[in-house]
């Protein structure tokens, strides 16, 4: 058995060879963004180079210039808000809980969705260094924090070929429910 | 003529509120940790096991470092028991809000509380109706905090079912998790309220989350087993454990009604009680 695939931002075509279910680690810069940050970026422009970038669906706890606690937020809230980032060259979305069918299609041929265990915020923070911030006026939870990752372990939830771990689980759960319902 | 609580007592309440949030945010109750360990032992799927191992590692790390185990430190939900010798005044509510503001700075908590329409953030986790404070009479003055994260809260549901649908309560509970999938950070704890009124049933569902999860009555176990047939598993990546437990609270209701509410809680079923001495 081989170990996890080691990825580093900025990401390129290497993400296209990943498959749903693969274990990876991610190092380098990621940008946090939740609902308000997506809306602000749509209106005012993306305040960083989106080519090969990774977006982390996260609103961390920050104190005295340090990331204290920084697990993923529910990615599906960004289902309707992610296409412009992928169009601009973003190669990875990171979060929890998976994303909608429209995003599975938008990822196709260009980017992946990576899942981190929800709620594991102390664990995530132990692999992070704060490097900067954009849109700080949006508040701690909604600002775009610039974070350097040191080999954060992730699972490929949705690959660039339509493979979707969450979708498979959803389909099976639906079948069970209809059978017993 | 009855005088209000003394300044010293109010200061104690404020301090106890801060202490309760610090404990709840950085350490999970033993019954919740035991349930997560049990689930990790039962999962055979490597991915499901891996997710639970991450969760257990995170719990240890947060406790060791004294930091919030989840970055969503929630909105402040507070349950009080008030003994006969303490007059229930606005000052008590204010002292608790003061404790929430201190906790926001000192634990620290993420400022999560915003105006619902303007989305303006107060910066200190208080606002109109926040903290949400629920009061009952008791023998001692106790403060129980239940910081409630949004990922799970957003997946909660209420239904005004028909009296003829008692047998369909189970379906409603299971359907709630079918819709939620991995979004509320499973394995979840489900607080189920049955009966009472439209508003009261949701309060019952949340109160059910205060109950220990290391035991379930046969009905709760039946609901829990039914939810776990879905196979959603830890974080929605598949597995045996979608729910760690289901807890039910009931109230009498109108003969023509059957209110049912499901309050979804993430694996981080955070709660802590502190007593304030006279």
CSV table of C-alpha atoms in Angstrom, one decimal:
chain,number,residue,atom,x,y,z
A,1,UNK,CA,0.0,0.0,0.0
A,2,UNK,CA,1.3,3.4,-0.9
A,3,UNK,CA,1.1,6.4,1.3
A,4,UNK,CA,-1.0,9.5,0.7
A,5,UNK,CA,-0.3,11.7,-2.4
A,6,UNK,CA,1.6,14.8,-1.3
A,7,UNK,CA,0.2,17.9,-2.8
A,8,UNK,CA,1.6,21.5,-2.6
A,9,UNK,CA,0.0,24.7,-3.7
A,10,UNK,CA,-0.1,26.2,-6.3
A,11,UNK,CA,-1.7,23.2,-7.7
A,12,UNK,CA,-1.6,22.1,-11.3
A,13,UNK,CA,-2.7,19.2,-13.6
A,14,UNK,CA,-1.6,16.7,-10.9
A,15,UNK,CA,-5.1,17.1,-9.3
A,16,UNK,CA,-6.6,15.6,-12.4
A,17,UNK,CA,-5.1,12.2,-11.7
A,18,UNK,CA,-6.7,11.9,-8.3
A,19,UNK,CA,-9.7,9.7,-7.7
A,20,UNK,CA,-12.5,10.0,-5.1
A,21,UNK,CA,-11.4,8.1,-2.0
A,22,UNK,CA,-7.6,8.8,-2.4
A,23,UNK,CA,-5.8,10.0,0.7
A,24,UNK,CA,-3.7,13.1,0.2
A,25,UNK,CA,-1.7,15.6,2.2
A,26,UNK,CA,-1.8,19.3,1.3
A,27,UNK,CA,1.0,21.8,2.0
A,28,UNK,CA,1.4,25.5,1.0
A,29,UNK,CA,-0.9,28.4,1.0
A,30,UNK,CA,-4.7,28.1,1.3
A,31,UNK,CA,-7.4,30.8,1.5
A,32,UNK,CA,-10.3,30.5,3.8
A,33,UNK,CA,-13.7,31.6,2.4
A,34,UNK,CA,-17.3,31.2,3.6
A,35,UNK,CA,-20.6,32.7,2.4
A,36,UNK,CA,-19.7,36.4,2.9
A,37,UNK,CA,-16.2,36.1,1.5
A,38,UNK,CA,-17.6,34.5,-1.7
A,39,UNK,CA,-20.1,37.3,-2.0
A,40,UNK,CA,-17.4,39.9,-1.4
A,41,UNK,CA,-15.1,38.3,-4.0
A,42,UNK,CA,-17.8,38.2,-6.6
A,43,UNK,CA,-18.5,41.9,-6.1
A,44,UNK,CA,-15.0,43.3,-5.5
A,45,UNK,CA,-12.7,40.7,-7.2
A,46,UNK,CA,-10.5,37.9,-5.9
A,47,UNK,CA,-7.8,39.5,-3.7
A,48,UNK,CA,-5.1,36.7,-4.5
A,49,UNK,CA,-3.9,34.9,-7.6
A,50,UNK,CA,-6.6,32.2,-8.1
A,51,UNK,CA,-4.5,30.1,-10.6
A,52,UNK,CA,-3.8,26.8,-8.9
A,53,UNK,CA,-5.1,28.1,-5.6
A,54,UNK,CA,-6.9,26.1,-2.9
A,55,UNK,CA,-10.0,27.5,-1.1
A,56,UNK,CA,-10.7,26.3,2.4
A,57,UNK,CA,-14.3,26.5,3.6
A,58,UNK,CA,-13.5,27.6,7.1
A,59,UNK,CA,-14.0,30.4,9.6
A,60,UNK,CA,-11.2,29.9,12.1
A,61,UNK,CA,-10.7,31.1,15.7
A,62,UNK,CA,-7.8,33.6,15.5
A,63,UNK,CA,-6.1,35.1,18.6
A,64,UNK,CA,-3.0,37.3,18.7
A,65,UNK,CA,-2.1,36.5,15.1
A,66,UNK,CA,-2.3,32.8,15.6
A,67,UNK,CA,-4.8,30.2,14.3
A,68,UNK,CA,-6.2,28.6,17.4
A,69,UNK,CA,-9.0,26.3,16.0
A,70,UNK,CA,-9.7,25.9,12.3
A,71,UNK,CA,-11.8,23.0,11.1
A,72,UNK,CA,-13.9,23.0,7.9
A,73,UNK,CA,-17.4,24.4,7.6
A,74,UNK,CA,-20.3,22.9,5.7
A,75,UNK,CA,-19.3,23.2,2.1
A,76,UNK,CA,-22.8,22.8,0.6
A,77,UNK,CA,-23.6,26.4,1.6
A,78,UNK,CA,-21.2,27.4,-1.1
A,79,UNK,CA,-22.9,25.2,-3.9
A,80,UNK,CA,-24.2,28.3,-5.6
A,81,UNK,CA,-21.2,30.5,-5.0
A,82,UNK,CA,-18.2,28.4,-6.2
A,83,UNK,CA,-18.3,28.5,-10.1
A,84,UNK,CA,-16.5,31.9,-10.5
A,85,UNK,CA,-13.6,30.6,-8.4
A,86,UNK,CA,-13.2,27.4,-10.5
A,87,UNK,CA,-13.5,29.6,-13.7
A,88,UNK,CA,-10.7,31.7,-12.4
A,89,UNK,CA,-8.4,28.7,-12.1
A,90,UNK,CA,-8.9,27.5,-8.5
A,91,UNK,CA,-7.8,23.8,-8.4
A,92,UNK,CA,-9.1,22.6,-5.0
A,93,UNK,CA,-12.0,23.3,-2.7
A,94,UNK,CA,-11.6,22.0,0.9
A,95,UNK,CA,-14.4,21.5,3.4
A,96,UNK,CA,-16.7,19.0,4.9
A,97,UNK,CA,-20.0,17.3,4.0
A,98,UNK,CA,-19.5,17.3,0.2
A,99,UNK,CA,-21.1,19.6,-2.4
A,100,UNK,CA,-24.0,19.6,-4.8
A,101,UNK,CA,-24.3,18.0,-8.3
A,102,UNK,CA,-23.7,21.4,-10.0
A,103,UNK,CA,-20.3,21.6,-8.3
A,104,UNK,CA,-19.5,18.0,-9.3
A,105,UNK,CA,-20.0,19.1,-12.9
A,106,UNK,CA,-18.1,22.4,-12.4
A,107,UNK,CA,-15.1,20.4,-11.0
A,108,UNK,CA,-15.0,18.1,-14.0
A,109,UNK,CA,-11.7,18.3,-15.9
A,110,UNK,CA,-10.2,21.0,-13.7
A,111,UNK,CA,-10.3,20.7,-9.9
A,112,UNK,CA,-11.1,18.5,-6.9
A,113,UNK,CA,-13.0,18.7,-3.6
A,114,UNK,CA,-11.0,17.6,-0.6
A,115,UNK,CA,-12.6,16.6,2.7
A,116,UNK,CA,-11.3,17.1,6.2
A,117,UNK,CA,-12.9,15.7,9.3
A,118,UNK,CA,-15.5,18.2,10.5
A,119,UNK,CA,-15.1,19.5,14.0
A,120,UNK,CA,-11.4,18.5,14.1
A,121,UNK,CA,-10.3,22.1,14.5
A,122,UNK,CA,-7.5,21.8,17.1
A,123,UNK,CA,-6.0,19.0,14.9
A,124,UNK,CA,-6.2,21.2,11.8
A,125,UNK,CA,-4.8,24.2,13.6
A,126,UNK,CA,-1.7,22.2,14.7
A,127,UNK,CA,-0.7,22.1,11.0
A,128,UNK,CA,-1.3,25.8,10.2
A,129,UNK,CA,0.5,29.1,10.3
A,130,UNK,CA,-1.3,32.4,9.7
A,131,UNK,CA,0.2,34.4,6.9
A,132,UNK,CA,-2.2,37.2,6.3
A,133,UNK,CA,-5.8,38.3,5.8
A,134,UNK,CA,-8.1,39.9,3.2
A,135,UNK,CA,-11.6,41.4,3.8
A,136,UNK,CA,-10.9,41.5,7.6
A,137,UNK,CA,-13.9,43.9,7.9
A,138,UNK,CA,-16.2,40.8,7.4
A,139,UNK,CA,-15.3,39.6,10.9
A,140,UNK,CA,-13.3,36.6,12.2
A,141,UNK,CA,-15.6,33.9,10.8
A,142,UNK,CA,-16.1,35.4,7.3
A,143,UNK,CA,-12.8,37.0,6.4
A,144,UNK,CA,-10.3,35.5,3.9
A,145,UNK,CA,-7.4,34.3,6.0
A,146,UNK,CA,-4.2,33.3,4.3
A,147,UNK,CA,-2.9,30.1,5.9
A,148,UNK,CA,0.2,28.0,5.3
A,149,UNK,CA,-0.5,24.3,5.7
A,150,UNK,CA,2.0,21.7,6.7
A,151,UNK,CA,0.8,18.4,5.2
A,152,UNK,CA,-2.8,18.5,6.3
A,153,UNK,CA,-4.3,15.0,5.7
A,154,UNK,CA,-7.3,15.0,3.4
A,155,UNK,CA,-9.5,12.7,1.5
A,156,UNK,CA,-10.5,13.3,-2.1
A,157,UNK,CA,-14.3,13.6,-1.8
A,158,UNK,CA,-15.1,14.6,-5.4
A,159,UNK,CA,-12.6,14.1,-8.2
A,160,UNK,CA,-12.2,15.8,-11.6
A,161,UNK,CA,-14.0,13.0,-13.4
A,162,UNK,CA,-17.4,13.0,-11.7
A,163,UNK,CA,-16.4,10.6,-8.9
A,164,UNK,CA,-18.2,11.6,-5.7
A,165,UNK,CA,-17.9,9.7,-2.4
A,166,UNK,CA,-20.7,11.7,-0.8
A,167,UNK,CA,-22.9,11.1,-3.8
A,168,UNK,CA,-22.4,7.4,-3.6
A,169,UNK,CA,-23.3,7.4,0.1
A,170,UNK,CA,-26.3,9.6,-0.6
A,171,UNK,CA,-27.6,7.3,-3.3
A,172,UNK,CA,-27.4,4.2,-1.0
A,173,UNK,CA,-29.0,6.0,1.9
A,174,UNK,CA,-31.9,7.0,-0.4
A,175,UNK,CA,-32.4,3.4,-1.5
A,176,UNK,CA,-32.5,2.1,2.1
A,177,UNK,CA,-35.0,4.8,3.0
A,178,UNK,CA,-37.3,4.1,0.1
A,179,UNK,CA,-37.1,0.3,0.8
A,180,UNK,CA,-38.1,0.7,4.5
A,181,UNK,CA,-40.3,3.8,4.1
B,1,UNK,CA,-40.0,44.0,49.9
B,2,UNK,CA,-37.5,41.7,48.3
B,3,UNK,CA,-34.0,42.9,47.2
B,4,UNK,CA,-32.3,41.7,44.1
B,5,UNK,CA,-29.2,39.5,43.9
B,6,UNK,CA,-26.1,41.0,45.5
B,7,UNK,CA,-23.3,42.3,43.3
B,8,UNK,CA,-21.0,39.5,44.6
B,9,UNK,CA,-23.5,36.9,43.6
B,10,UNK,CA,-23.9,38.4,40.1
B,11,UNK,CA,-20.1,38.4,39.8
B,12,UNK,CA,-20.1,34.7,40.7
B,13,UNK,CA,-22.8,34.0,38.0
B,14,UNK,CA,-20.7,35.8,35.4
B,15,UNK,CA,-17.6,34.0,36.3
B,16,UNK,CA,-19.4,30.6,36.4
B,17,UNK,CA,-20.8,31.3,32.9
B,18,UNK,CA,-17.2,31.9,31.6
B,19,UNK,CA,-16.0,28.7,33.4
B,20,UNK,CA,-18.8,26.6,32.0
B,21,UNK,CA,-18.1,27.8,28.4
B,22,UNK,CA,-14.4,27.2,28.8
B,23,UNK,CA,-15.1,23.6,29.9
B,24,UNK,CA,-17.8,22.9,27.3
B,25,UNK,CA,-15.7,24.2,24.4
B,26,UNK,CA,-12.4,22.5,25.3
B,27,UNK,CA,-13.5,19.1,26.8
B,28,UNK,CA,-16.3,16.8,25.8
B,29,UNK,CA,-18.4,15.0,28.5
B,30,UNK,CA,-17.2,11.5,29.3
B,31,UNK,CA,-20.4,9.8,28.0
B,32,UNK,CA,-19.8,11.4,24.6
B,33,UNK,CA,-16.2,10.4,24.4
B,34,UNK,CA,-17.2,6.8,25.4
B,35,UNK,CA,-19.8,6.7,22.6
B,36,UNK,CA,-17.2,7.9,20.1
B,37,UNK,CA,-14.7,5.3,21.2
B,38,UNK,CA,-17.3,2.6,21.0
B,39,UNK,CA,-18.2,3.7,17.5
B,40,UNK,CA,-14.5,3.6,16.4
B,41,UNK,CA,-14.3,0.1,17.7
B,42,UNK,CA,-17.4,-1.0,15.7
B,43,UNK,CA,-16.5,0.5,12.4
B,44,UNK,CA,-14.9,-1.9,10.0
B,45,UNK,CA,-14.6,0.5,7.0
B,46,UNK,CA,-11.1,2.0,7.0
B,47,UNK,CA,-12.4,5.4,6.0
B,48,UNK,CA,-15.1,5.5,8.7
B,49,UNK,CA,-12.5,4.4,11.3
B,50,UNK,CA,-10.1,7.0,10.1
B,51,UNK,CA,-12.6,9.8,10.6
B,52,UNK,CA,-13.4,8.6,14.1
B,53,UNK,CA,-9.7,8.4,14.9
B,54,UNK,CA,-9.2,12.0,13.8
B,55,UNK,CA,-12.1,13.0,16.0
B,56,UNK,CA,-10.6,11.2,19.1
B,57,UNK,CA,-7.2,12.7,18.3
B,58,UNK,CA,-8.7,16.1,18.1
B,59,UNK,CA,-10.5,15.7,21.4
B,60,UNK,CA,-7.2,14.8,23.1
B,61,UNK,CA,-5.4,17.7,21.5
B,62,UNK,CA,-8.0,20.3,22.3
B,63,UNK,CA,-8.0,19.2,26.0
B,64,UNK,CA,-4.2,19.2,26.2
B,65,UNK,CA,-3.9,22.6,24.6
B,66,UNK,CA,-7.0,24.1,26.3
B,67,UNK,CA,-8.4,25.3,22.9
B,68,UNK,CA,-11.9,25.0,21.4
B,69,UNK,CA,-12.2,21.5,19.9
B,70,UNK,CA,-14.3,23.0,17.0
B,71,UNK,CA,-13.8,26.4,15.5
B,72,UNK,CA,-17.6,26.8,15.4
B,73,UNK,CA,-17.9,27.6,19.1
B,74,UNK,CA,-21.6,28.0,18.5
B,75,UNK,CA,-24.2,30.4,19.8
B,76,UNK,CA,-24.6,30.5,23.6
B,77,UNK,CA,-27.6,28.4,24.8
B,78,UNK,CA,-27.9,28.5,28.6
B,79,UNK,CA,-30.2,26.5,31.0
B,80,UNK,CA,-30.6,27.8,34.5
B,81,UNK,CA,-32.1,26.2,37.6
B,82,UNK,CA,-33.0,28.9,40.1
B,83,UNK,CA,-33.6,28.1,43.8
B,84,UNK,CA,-36.2,29.8,45.9
B,85,UNK,CA,-33.8,32.1,47.7
B,86,UNK,CA,-32.6,33.8,44.4
B,87,UNK,CA,-35.0,36.4,43.0
B,88,UNK,CA,-35.0,36.0,39.2
B,89,UNK,CA,-34.2,39.5,37.9
B,90,UNK,CA,-33.0,41.0,34.7
B,91,UNK,CA,-29.6,41.4,36.5
B,92,UNK,CA,-29.2,37.7,36.4
B,93,UNK,CA,-29.7,37.6,32.6
B,94,UNK,CA,-27.2,40.5,32.3
B,95,UNK,CA,-24.6,38.7,34.4
B,96,UNK,CA,-24.8,35.7,32.1
B,97,UNK,CA,-24.4,37.9,29.0
B,98,UNK,CA,-21.4,39.4,30.7
B,99,UNK,CA,-20.0,35.9,31.2
B,100,UNK,CA,-20.5,35.2,27.5
B,101,UNK,CA,-18.6,38.4,26.5
B,102,UNK,CA,-15.7,37.4,28.8
B,103,UNK,CA,-15.7,33.8,27.4
B,104,UNK,CA,-15.6,35.3,23.9
B,105,UNK,CA,-12.3,37.1,24.8
B,106,UNK,CA,-10.8,34.6,27.1
B,107,UNK,CA,-11.5,31.1,25.8
B,108,UNK,CA,-11.6,32.5,23.1
B,109,UNK,CA,-14.9,31.9,21.2
B,110,UNK,CA,-15.4,32.9,17.6
B,111,UNK,CA,-17.8,35.8,17.4
B,112,UNK,CA,-20.7,34.1,15.7
B,113,UNK,CA,-23.7,36.2,16.7
B,114,UNK,CA,-25.1,38.5,14.0
B,115,UNK,CA,-28.3,40.5,13.3
B,116,UNK,CA,-30.4,38.1,11.2
B,117,UNK,CA,-31.1,40.6,8.4
B,118,UNK,CA,-28.2,43.1,8.3
B,119,UNK,CA,-25.8,40.2,9.3
B,120,UNK,CA,-23.9,42.8,11.4
B,121,UNK,CA,-21.7,40.9,13.9
B,122,UNK,CA,-21.8,42.2,17.6
B,123,UNK,CA,-18.3,40.8,18.0
B,124,UNK,CA,-19.0,39.4,21.5
B,125,UNK,CA,-21.6,36.6,20.9
B,126,UNK,CA,-24.5,38.6,22.5
B,127,UNK,CA,-27.4,40.3,20.8
B,128,UNK,CA,-31.2,40.5,20.9
B,129,UNK,CA,-32.3,37.2,22.6
B,130,UNK,CA,-28.6,36.0,22.8
B,131,UNK,CA,-27.5,34.3,24.9
B,132,UNK,CA,-30.7,32.1,24.7
B,133,UNK,CA,-31.6,31.6,28.4
B,134,UNK,CA,-34.0,29.0,29.6
B,135,UNK,CA,-35.1,28.9,33.3
B,136,UNK,CA,-36.6,26.3,35.6
B,137,UNK,CA,-37.0,26.2,39.4
B,138,UNK,CA,-34.6,24.0,41.3
B,139,UNK,CA,-32.9,23.4,44.7
B,140,UNK,CA,-29.6,24.9,43.6
B,141,UNK,CA,-28.4,27.6,41.3
B,142,UNK,CA,-26.9,25.9,38.3
B,143,UNK,CA,-25.8,27.1,34.9
B,144,UNK,CA,-25.7,24.6,32.1
B,145,UNK,CA,-24.3,25.7,28.8
B,146,UNK,CA,-24.9,24.1,25.4
B,147,UNK,CA,-22.9,25.9,22.7
B,148,UNK,CA,-24.7,25.1,19.5
B,149,UNK,CA,-22.9,25.0,16.2
B,150,UNK,CA,-24.6,25.9,12.9
B,151,UNK,CA,-23.7,23.0,10.8
B,152,UNK,CA,-26.0,20.7,12.8
B,153,UNK,CA,-28.5,23.3,13.9
B,154,UNK,CA,-29.2,24.1,10.2
B,155,UNK,CA,-30.2,20.5,9.6
B,156,UNK,CA,-32.9,20.4,12.3
B,157,UNK,CA,-36.6,20.1,11.4
B,158,UNK,CA,-40.1,20.5,12.9
B,159,UNK,CA,-43.4,19.0,11.7
B,160,UNK,CA,-47.0,19.4,12.8
B,161,UNK,CA,-47.9,15.7,12.2
B,162,UNK,CA,-51.4,14.3,12.4
B,163,UNK,CA,-52.6,12.3,15.4
B,164,UNK,CA,-52.9,9.3,13.1
B,165,UNK,CA,-49.2,9.5,12.2
B,166,UNK,CA,-47.7,8.2,15.5
B,167,UNK,CA,-46.1,5.3,13.7
B,168,UNK,CA,-44.6,7.7,11.2
B,169,UNK,CA,-42.5,9.6,13.7
B,170,UNK,CA,-39.6,7.2,13.1
B,171,UNK,CA,-39.8,7.9,9.3
B,172,UNK,CA,-39.6,11.7,10.0
B,173,UNK,CA,-36.5,11.2,12.2
B,174,UNK,CA,-34.8,9.0,9.7
B,175,UNK,CA,-35.7,11.3,6.8
B,176,UNK,CA,-34.1,14.2,8.7
B,177,UNK,CA,-30.7,12.5,8.6
B,178,UNK,CA,-31.3,11.4,4.9
B,179,UNK,CA,-31.7,15.0,4.0
B,180,UNK,CA,-28.8,16.1,6.3
B,181,UNK,CA,-26.3,13.5,5.0
B,182,UNK,CA,-22.7,14.4,6.0
B,183,UNK,CA,-23.5,18.1,6.6
B,184,UNK,CA,-24.1,18.1,10.3
B,185,UNK,CA,-20.8,16.4,11.2
B,186,UNK,CA,-22.1,12.8,11.9
B,187,UNK,CA,-22.0,10.7,14.0
B,188,UNK,CA,-24.7,12.9,15.4
B,189,UNK,CA,-26.8,13.0,18.5
B,190,UNK,CA,-30.5,13.6,17.7
B,191,UNK,CA,-32.7,15.4,20.3
B,192,UNK,CA,-36.3,14.5,19.5
B,193,UNK,CA,-39.2,16.5,20.9
B,194,UNK,CA,-42.7,14.9,20.7
B,195,UNK,CA,-45.9,16.7,21.7
B,196,UNK,CA,-46.5,20.0,23.5
B,197,UNK,CA,-47.0,23.0,21.2
B,198,UNK,CA,-45.4,24.3,17.9
B,199,UNK,CA,-42.8,26.4,19.9
B,200,UNK,CA,-42.5,24.0,22.8
B,201,UNK,CA,-41.6,20.9,20.8
B,202,UNK,CA,-38.4,22.5,19.5
B,203,UNK,CA,-37.4,23.5,23.0
B,204,UNK,CA,-38.0,19.8,24.1
B,205,UNK,CA,-35.8,18.6,21.2
B,206,UNK,CA,-32.9,20.8,22.3
B,207,UNK,CA,-33.4,19.9,26.0
B,208,UNK,CA,-33.1,16.2,25.0
B,209,UNK,CA,-29.5,17.0,24.0
B,210,UNK,CA,-28.7,17.6,27.7
B,211,UNK,CA,-29.5,14.0,28.6
B,212,UNK,CA,-26.7,11.5,29.0
B,213,UNK,CA,-26.2,9.4,25.8
B,214,UNK,CA,-24.8,6.3,27.5
B,215,UNK,CA,-28.3,4.9,27.9
B,216,UNK,CA,-31.4,4.8,25.6
B,217,UNK,CA,-34.9,3.5,26.3
B,218,UNK,CA,-36.3,1.0,23.8
B,219,UNK,CA,-38.0,3.7,21.7
B,220,UNK,CA,-34.8,5.8,21.5
B,221,UNK,CA,-32.8,2.7,20.6
B,222,UNK,CA,-35.3,1.8,17.9
B,223,UNK,CA,-35.0,5.3,16.4
B,224,UNK,CA,-31.2,5.2,16.6
B,225,UNK,CA,-31.0,1.8,14.9
B,226,UNK,CA,-33.3,3.0,12.2
B,227,UNK,CA,-31.1,6.1,11.5
B,228,UNK,CA,-28.1,3.9,11.4
B,229,UNK,CA,-29.5,1.7,8.6
B,230,UNK,CA,-28.9,4.7,6.3
B,231,UNK,CA,-25.1,4.0,6.2
B,232,UNK,CA,-24.3,7.8,6.0
B,233,UNK,CA,-21.5,7.2,8.6
B,234,UNK,CA,-18.9,9.5,10.1
B,235,UNK,CA,-18.8,12.8,8.0
B,236,UNK,CA,-21.1,11.3,5.4
B,237,UNK,CA,-18.3,9.2,3.9
B,238,UNK,CA,-20.2,5.9,4.7
B,239,UNK,CA,-20.2,3.7,7.7
B,240,UNK,CA,-22.2,2.1,10.5
B,241,UNK,CA,-22.4,5.0,12.9
B,242,UNK,CA,-24.6,7.9,11.6
B,243,UNK,CA,-26.1,8.6,15.0
B,244,UNK,CA,-24.3,8.0,18.4
B,245,UNK,CA,-27.7,8.3,20.2
B,246,UNK,CA,-31.2,9.5,19.9
B,247,UNK,CA,-32.8,11.1,23.0
B,248,UNK,CA,-36.5,11.8,23.3
B,249,UNK,CA,-38.5,14.3,25.4
B,250,UNK,CA,-42.2,14.3,25.4
B,251,UNK,CA,-45.0,16.7,26.5
B,252,UNK,CA,-48.8,16.4,26.5
B,253,UNK,CA,-50.4,17.9,23.4
B,254,UNK,CA,-53.8,18.7,21.9
B,255,UNK,CA,-55.8,15.7,20.9
B,256,UNK,CA,-55.8,17.0,17.3
B,257,UNK,CA,-52.0,17.6,17.2
B,258,UNK,CA,-48.7,15.7,17.0
B,259,UNK,CA,-45.8,18.2,17.0
B,260,UNK,CA,-42.5,16.5,16.3
B,261,UNK,CA,-39.1,18.2,16.3
B,262,UNK,CA,-35.6,16.9,15.6
B,263,UNK,CA,-32.7,19.0,16.8
B,264,UNK,CA,-29.6,17.7,15.1
B,265,UNK,CA,-26.3,17.9,17.1
B,266,UNK,CA,-22.8,17.2,15.7
B,267,UNK,CA,-20.5,14.6,17.4
B,268,UNK,CA,-19.2,17.5,19.5
B,269,UNK,CA,-22.2,17.3,21.8
B,270,UNK,CA,-20.8,20.0,24.1
B,271,UNK,CA,-22.4,20.7,27.4
B,272,UNK,CA,-21.2,21.6,30.9
B,273,UNK,CA,-22.9,22.5,34.2
B,274,UNK,CA,-21.5,24.7,36.9
B,275,UNK,CA,-23.1,25.3,40.3
B,276,UNK,CA,-23.1,28.8,41.8
B,277,UNK,CA,-22.9,28.6,45.6
B,278,UNK,CA,-25.0,31.0,47.6
